[in-house]
Amino acid sequence: MDPKKLVRLSNIIGIIAIILLVYWVFTFITIEVFGLKVFRKNLTETFYISVLGILALMVGALMINIMFNLTRIAQKHNKDEQPTKNITYAGWIFLASFPVLLAILFGGNYLTSKQKERSLEESARSIVEANPSKSDFLVDYTFDEAWIIKASDILEILSKTDDNFPHVSILVRDAIEEEPVFLGFSSHYYGSLTDSIQPEKKSFIRKTSQDERDYLNSVFDGRTTDYRYSSHNGRYELFYPYAKGKKCIVIYFSEYQRYGKIGS
């Protein structure tokens, strides 16, 4: 092969490799900094394993340096012209590709979040529609150990029958010494009706943010029946209200997901 063509081919291969590695670093930093969940498990793990490519970046940089020096020598010897316009255009295209890649990553994270919202909302609706007797029992809240144990058993069964809500609990509004509080009941209750020590409300207090308190108060005051969904850094939460008559509960789902939904 002609040495000039060999140098040119080597330059093309080296530049492509460097560009791909730059994209990798940019994608990795963006995902880690913003906590984006874009790709499925297998694709994500494959992507992370390619961290070894960073080492190849260092070797590639050295190779590119040598290649360009060889090119300069060849161009000087053969009096070749420098394709400055083509390099300028390629540089602008390269820079413009980063906003596009950023949009793709955030778009993938958004699609993952919306898909999780749909699955959680469908799961919440199935609890209400497919288990009317259980739903009616849960909404008929009274703070006594019999209700707590029965509610815990119901939530445990539901958690084991649907992959979409591994963590589900019931939120109610109550009061302790005339101070309004929100109580949360999950499947993790191991009391017994034979226990002499009765449960205390303060043991079930649910910590909430101001936004969550505002939403929950609007639900229990009857001002809204809409569910509330939020996602941040792979954590997904759904508050799903259910009312019957004057009584109301909120079914709360939470899940942490390390991976996204795009890929295989």
Tab-separated table of C-alpha atoms in Angstrom:
chain	number	residue	atom	x	y	z
A	1	MET	CA	0.000	0.000	0.000
A	2	ASP	CA	1.141	3.532	-0.767
A	3	PRO	CA	2.702	5.088	2.399
A	4	LYS	CA	0.686	8.279	1.856
A	5	LYS	CA	-2.592	6.320	1.722
A	6	LEU	CA	-1.512	4.265	4.733
A	7	VAL	CA	-0.856	7.408	6.781
A	8	ARG	CA	-4.205	8.874	5.718
A	9	LEU	CA	-6.056	5.662	6.598
A	10	SER	CA	-4.309	5.504	9.965
A	11	ASN	CA	-5.290	9.103	10.662
A	12	ILE	CA	-8.940	8.409	9.834
A	13	ILE	CA	-9.066	5.337	12.076
A	14	GLY	CA	-7.328	7.170	14.913
A	15	ILE	CA	-9.564	10.241	14.691
A	16	ILE	CA	-12.723	8.116	14.664
A	17	ALA	CA	-11.496	6.220	17.727
A	18	ILE	CA	-10.731	9.456	19.590
A	19	ILE	CA	-14.128	10.953	18.710
A	20	LEU	CA	-15.939	7.842	19.925
A	21	LEU	CA	-14.011	7.912	23.197
A	22	VAL	CA	-14.798	11.607	23.678
A	23	TYR	CA	-18.490	10.790	23.196
A	24	TRP	CA	-18.152	7.994	25.746
A	25	VAL	CA	-16.637	10.312	28.367
A	26	PHE	CA	-19.282	12.976	27.701
A	27	THR	CA	-22.113	10.427	27.958
A	28	PHE	CA	-20.688	8.847	31.115
A	29	ILE	CA	-20.243	12.211	32.876
A	30	THR	CA	-23.741	13.372	31.881
A	31	ILE	CA	-25.396	10.181	33.149
A	32	GLU	CA	-23.478	10.213	36.434
A	33	VAL	CA	-23.832	13.952	37.180
A	34	PHE	CA	-27.558	14.168	36.415
A	35	GLY	CA	-28.429	10.647	37.592
A	36	LEU	CA	-30.076	9.747	34.288
A	37	LYS	CA	-31.667	6.322	33.840
A	38	VAL	CA	-31.622	5.639	30.104
A	39	PHE	CA	-30.461	2.148	29.174
A	40	ARG	CA	-31.498	-1.301	30.352
A	41	LYS	CA	-29.282	-3.376	32.629
A	42	ASN	CA	-27.299	-5.317	30.012
A	43	LEU	CA	-26.637	-2.269	27.882
A	44	THR	CA	-25.712	-0.163	30.912
A	45	GLU	CA	-23.269	-2.748	32.244
A	46	THR	CA	-21.682	-3.102	28.811
A	47	PHE	CA	-21.376	0.650	28.645
A	48	TYR	CA	-19.697	0.864	32.053
A	49	ILE	CA	-17.295	-1.966	31.298
A	50	SER	CA	-16.000	0.090	28.396
A	51	VAL	CA	-14.294	2.332	30.955
A	52	LEU	CA	-11.173	0.542	29.786
A	53	GLY	CA	-11.571	2.647	26.675
A	54	ILE	CA	-10.257	5.599	28.665
A	55	LEU	CA	-6.894	3.885	28.746
A	56	ALA	CA	-7.162	3.425	25.001
A	57	LEU	CA	-7.784	7.166	24.749
A	58	MET	CA	-4.344	7.858	26.174
A	59	VAL	CA	-2.723	5.430	23.756
A	60	GLY	CA	-4.816	6.801	20.914
A	61	ALA	CA	-3.704	10.346	21.660
A	62	LEU	CA	-0.080	9.288	21.349
A	63	MET	CA	-0.795	7.473	18.099
A	64	ILE	CA	-2.618	10.494	16.657
A	65	ASN	CA	0.355	12.692	17.512
A	66	ILE	CA	2.718	10.385	15.661
A	67	MET	CA	0.312	10.042	12.729
A	68	PHE	CA	-0.031	13.774	12.249
A	69	ASN	CA	3.720	14.201	12.377
A	70	LEU	CA	4.066	11.558	9.676
A	71	THR	CA	1.366	13.343	7.676
A	72	ARG	CA	3.183	16.688	7.938
A	73	ILE	CA	6.367	15.058	6.752
A	74	ALA	CA	4.536	13.426	3.842
A	75	GLN	CA	2.738	16.668	2.939
A	76	LYS	CA	5.937	18.672	3.096
A	77	HIS	CA	7.707	16.150	0.901
A	78	ASN	CA	4.882	15.964	-1.631
A	79	LYS	CA	3.814	19.635	-1.269
A	80	ASP	CA	0.239	18.590	-0.458
A	81	GLU	CA	-2.322	21.272	0.393
A	82	GLN	CA	-3.919	21.397	3.816
A	83	PRO	CA	-7.706	20.785	3.662
A	84	THR	CA	-8.454	23.638	6.118
A	85	LYS	CA	-12.073	24.194	5.046
A	86	ASN	CA	-12.991	20.549	5.456
A	87	ILE	CA	-11.385	20.456	8.910
A	88	THR	CA	-13.330	23.598	9.963
A	89	TYR	CA	-16.641	22.151	8.822
A	90	ALA	CA	-15.922	18.846	10.542
A	91	GLY	CA	-15.062	20.708	13.753
A	92	TRP	CA	-18.371	22.581	13.761
A	93	ILE	CA	-20.290	19.361	13.117
A	94	PHE	CA	-18.406	17.675	15.952
A	95	LEU	CA	-19.286	20.466	18.410
A	96	ALA	CA	-22.912	20.564	17.274
A	97	SER	CA	-23.286	16.844	17.950
A	98	PHE	CA	-22.921	17.282	21.730
A	99	PRO	CA	-26.247	19.114	22.242
A	100	VAL	CA	-27.885	16.405	20.143
A	101	LEU	CA	-26.337	13.671	22.314
A	102	LEU	CA	-27.408	15.571	25.438
A	103	ALA	CA	-30.983	15.760	24.153
A	104	ILE	CA	-30.974	12.009	23.421
A	105	LEU	CA	-29.792	11.175	26.956
A	106	PHE	CA	-32.339	13.418	28.679
A	107	GLY	CA	-35.016	12.173	26.292
A	108	GLY	CA	-34.227	8.569	27.198
A	109	ASN	CA	-34.389	9.423	30.895
A	110	TYR	CA	-37.766	11.117	30.353
A	111	LEU	CA	-39.139	8.077	28.511
A	112	THR	CA	-37.957	5.812	31.331
A	113	SER	CA	-39.713	8.020	33.887
A	114	LYS	CA	-42.976	8.142	31.913
A	115	GLN	CA	-42.965	4.372	31.422
A	116	LYS	CA	-42.465	3.858	35.154
A	117	GLU	CA	-45.292	6.316	35.883
A	118	ARG	CA	-47.676	4.342	33.664
A	119	SER	CA	-46.733	0.999	35.237
A	120	LEU	CA	-47.138	2.319	38.796
A	121	GLU	CA	-50.457	4.008	37.988
A	122	GLU	CA	-51.769	0.799	36.417
A	123	SER	CA	-50.650	-1.180	39.461
A	124	ALA	CA	-52.394	1.246	41.822
A	125	ARG	CA	-55.595	1.101	39.802
A	126	SER	CA	-55.470	-2.707	39.778
A	127	ILE	CA	-55.346	-2.756	43.587
A	128	VAL	CA	-58.546	-0.750	43.762
A	129	GLU	CA	-60.416	-2.455	40.920
A	130	ALA	CA	-59.272	-6.064	41.244
A	131	ASN	CA	-59.430	-6.252	45.041
A	132	PRO	CA	-62.559	-4.317	46.092
A	133	SER	CA	-62.928	-6.111	49.416
A	134	LYS	CA	-59.307	-5.458	50.346
A	135	SER	CA	-59.572	-1.830	49.224
A	136	ASP	CA	-62.724	-1.349	51.288
A	137	PHE	CA	-61.006	-2.795	54.350
A	138	LEU	CA	-57.963	-0.542	53.934
A	139	VAL	CA	-60.033	2.618	53.491
A	140	ASP	CA	-61.976	1.795	56.656
A	141	TYR	CA	-59.020	2.874	58.787
A	142	THR	CA	-59.022	2.669	62.549
A	143	PHE	CA	-55.875	2.752	64.634
A	144	ASP	CA	-55.958	-0.613	66.333
A	145	GLU	CA	-53.699	-3.626	66.086
A	146	ALA	CA	-56.288	-5.771	64.319
A	147	TRP	CA	-56.503	-3.288	61.424
A	148	ILE	CA	-52.712	-2.835	61.297
A	149	ILE	CA	-52.037	-6.593	61.137
A	150	LYS	CA	-54.683	-7.185	58.493
A	151	ALA	CA	-53.447	-4.224	56.413
A	152	SER	CA	-49.879	-5.530	56.698
A	153	ASP	CA	-50.961	-8.955	55.413
A	154	ILE	CA	-52.822	-7.397	52.472
A	155	LEU	CA	-49.842	-5.241	51.488
A	156	GLU	CA	-47.467	-8.199	51.736
A	157	ILE	CA	-49.620	-10.248	49.371
A	158	LEU	CA	-49.920	-7.382	46.910
A	159	SER	CA	-46.172	-6.723	46.968
A	160	LYS	CA	-45.425	-10.338	46.142
A	161	THR	CA	-47.898	-10.608	43.273
A	162	ASP	CA	-46.857	-7.604	41.178
A	163	ASP	CA	-43.311	-6.696	40.133
A	164	ASN	CA	-44.282	-3.061	39.534
A	165	PHE	CA	-44.639	-2.197	43.210
A	166	PRO	CA	-42.090	-3.932	45.420
A	167	HIS	CA	-42.556	-1.194	48.069
A	168	VAL	CA	-46.151	-0.248	48.816
A	169	SER	CA	-47.693	1.319	51.913
A	170	ILE	CA	-50.875	3.028	53.058
A	171	LEU	CA	-50.889	6.655	54.205
A	172	VAL	CA	-53.617	8.114	56.427
A	173	ARG	CA	-54.120	11.390	58.247
A	174	ASP	CA	-54.513	11.191	62.008
A	175	ALA	CA	-53.649	13.243	65.065
A	176	ILE	CA	-51.356	12.871	68.067
A	177	GLU	CA	-52.303	15.124	70.980
A	178	GLU	CA	-54.478	17.137	68.590
A	179	GLU	CA	-51.499	17.669	66.268
A	180	PRO	CA	-52.256	16.454	62.718
A	181	VAL	CA	-49.787	13.859	61.412
A	182	PHE	CA	-49.545	11.447	58.525
A	183	LEU	CA	-49.141	7.780	59.396
A	184	GLY	CA	-47.704	5.142	57.106
A	185	PHE	CA	-48.419	1.399	57.254
A	186	SER	CA	-46.447	-1.176	55.274
A	187	SER	CA	-46.138	-4.937	55.093
A	188	HIS	CA	-43.348	-4.861	57.700
A	189	TYR	CA	-45.336	-5.193	60.892
A	190	TYR	CA	-44.713	-8.185	63.143
A	191	GLY	CA	-47.068	-7.529	66.024
A	192	SER	CA	-49.592	-9.946	67.431
A	193	LEU	CA	-53.062	-9.568	68.911
A	194	THR	CA	-51.784	-11.449	71.955
A	195	ASP	CA	-49.142	-8.803	72.687
A	196	SER	CA	-49.719	-6.875	75.893
A	197	ILE	CA	-47.908	-3.838	74.459
A	198	GLN	CA	-50.163	-2.003	72.048
A	199	PRO	CA	-48.792	-0.074	69.023
A	200	GLU	CA	-48.291	3.673	69.318
A	201	LYS	CA	-49.123	6.185	66.607
A	202	LYS	CA	-45.737	7.898	66.839
A	203	SER	CA	-44.095	4.675	65.656
A	204	PHE	CA	-45.932	5.015	62.311
A	205	ILE	CA	-45.370	8.711	61.620
A	206	ARG	CA	-44.493	9.260	57.969
A	207	LYS	CA	-41.834	11.890	57.298
A	208	THR	CA	-42.859	14.177	54.458
A	209	SER	CA	-41.606	17.202	52.584
A	210	GLN	CA	-43.615	20.422	52.423
A	211	ASP	CA	-44.771	19.637	48.884
A	212	GLU	CA	-45.905	16.172	49.964
A	213	ARG	CA	-47.776	17.586	52.977
A	214	ASP	CA	-49.521	20.141	50.783
A	215	TYR	CA	-50.603	17.392	48.391
A	216	LEU	CA	-51.724	14.990	51.128
A	217	ASN	CA	-53.713	17.687	52.895
A	218	SER	CA	-55.448	18.569	49.631
A	219	VAL	CA	-56.381	14.883	49.202
A	220	PHE	CA	-57.703	14.363	52.731
A	221	ASP	CA	-59.528	17.699	52.611
A	222	GLY	CA	-61.281	16.534	49.436
A	223	ARG	CA	-59.784	19.237	47.197
A	224	THR	CA	-58.204	16.783	44.729
A	225	THR	CA	-58.447	13.164	43.645
A	226	ASP	CA	-55.444	13.235	41.291
A	227	TYR	CA	-52.419	11.073	41.926
A	228	ARG	CA	-48.960	12.568	42.462
A	229	TYR	CA	-45.910	11.149	40.716
A	230	SER	CA	-42.279	12.151	41.114
A	231	SER	CA	-38.934	10.799	39.945
A	232	HIS	CA	-35.395	11.781	40.840
A	233	ASN	CA	-32.086	10.030	40.331
A	234	GLY	CA	-33.679	6.631	39.776
A	235	ARG	CA	-36.182	6.896	42.641
A	236	TYR	CA	-39.839	6.782	41.614
A	237	GLU	CA	-42.770	7.625	43.882
A	238	LEU	CA	-46.524	7.532	43.336
A	239	PHE	CA	-49.231	8.766	45.699
A	240	TYR	CA	-52.578	7.283	44.647
A	241	PRO	CA	-55.672	8.418	46.623
A	242	TYR	CA	-58.650	6.160	47.187
A	243	ALA	CA	-61.853	7.316	48.857
A	244	LYS	CA	-65.095	5.667	49.812
A	245	GLY	CA	-67.742	7.800	51.381
A	246	LYS	CA	-66.099	10.237	53.761
A	247	LYS	CA	-63.073	8.035	54.360
A	248	CYS	CA	-59.866	8.293	52.351
A	249	ILE	CA	-56.437	6.685	52.171
A	250	VAL	CA	-53.427	7.209	49.927
A	251	ILE	CA	-51.685	4.196	48.417
A	252	TYR	CA	-47.988	5.007	48.260
A	253	PHE	CA	-45.536	3.287	45.927
A	254	SER	CA	-41.795	3.766	45.909
A	255	GLU	CA	-39.092	2.102	43.895
A	256	TYR	CA	-35.419	2.627	43.218
A	257	GLN	CA	-34.250	1.607	39.758
A	258	ARG	CA	-30.602	1.509	38.741
A	259	TYR	CA	-31.251	1.140	35.031
A	260	GLY	CA	-33.420	2.618	32.330
A	261	LYS	CA	-35.787	1.074	29.794
A	262	ILE	CA	-34.006	1.645	26.487
A	263	GLY	CA	-32.035	-1.199	24.932
A	264	SER	CA	-32.121	-4.940	25.447
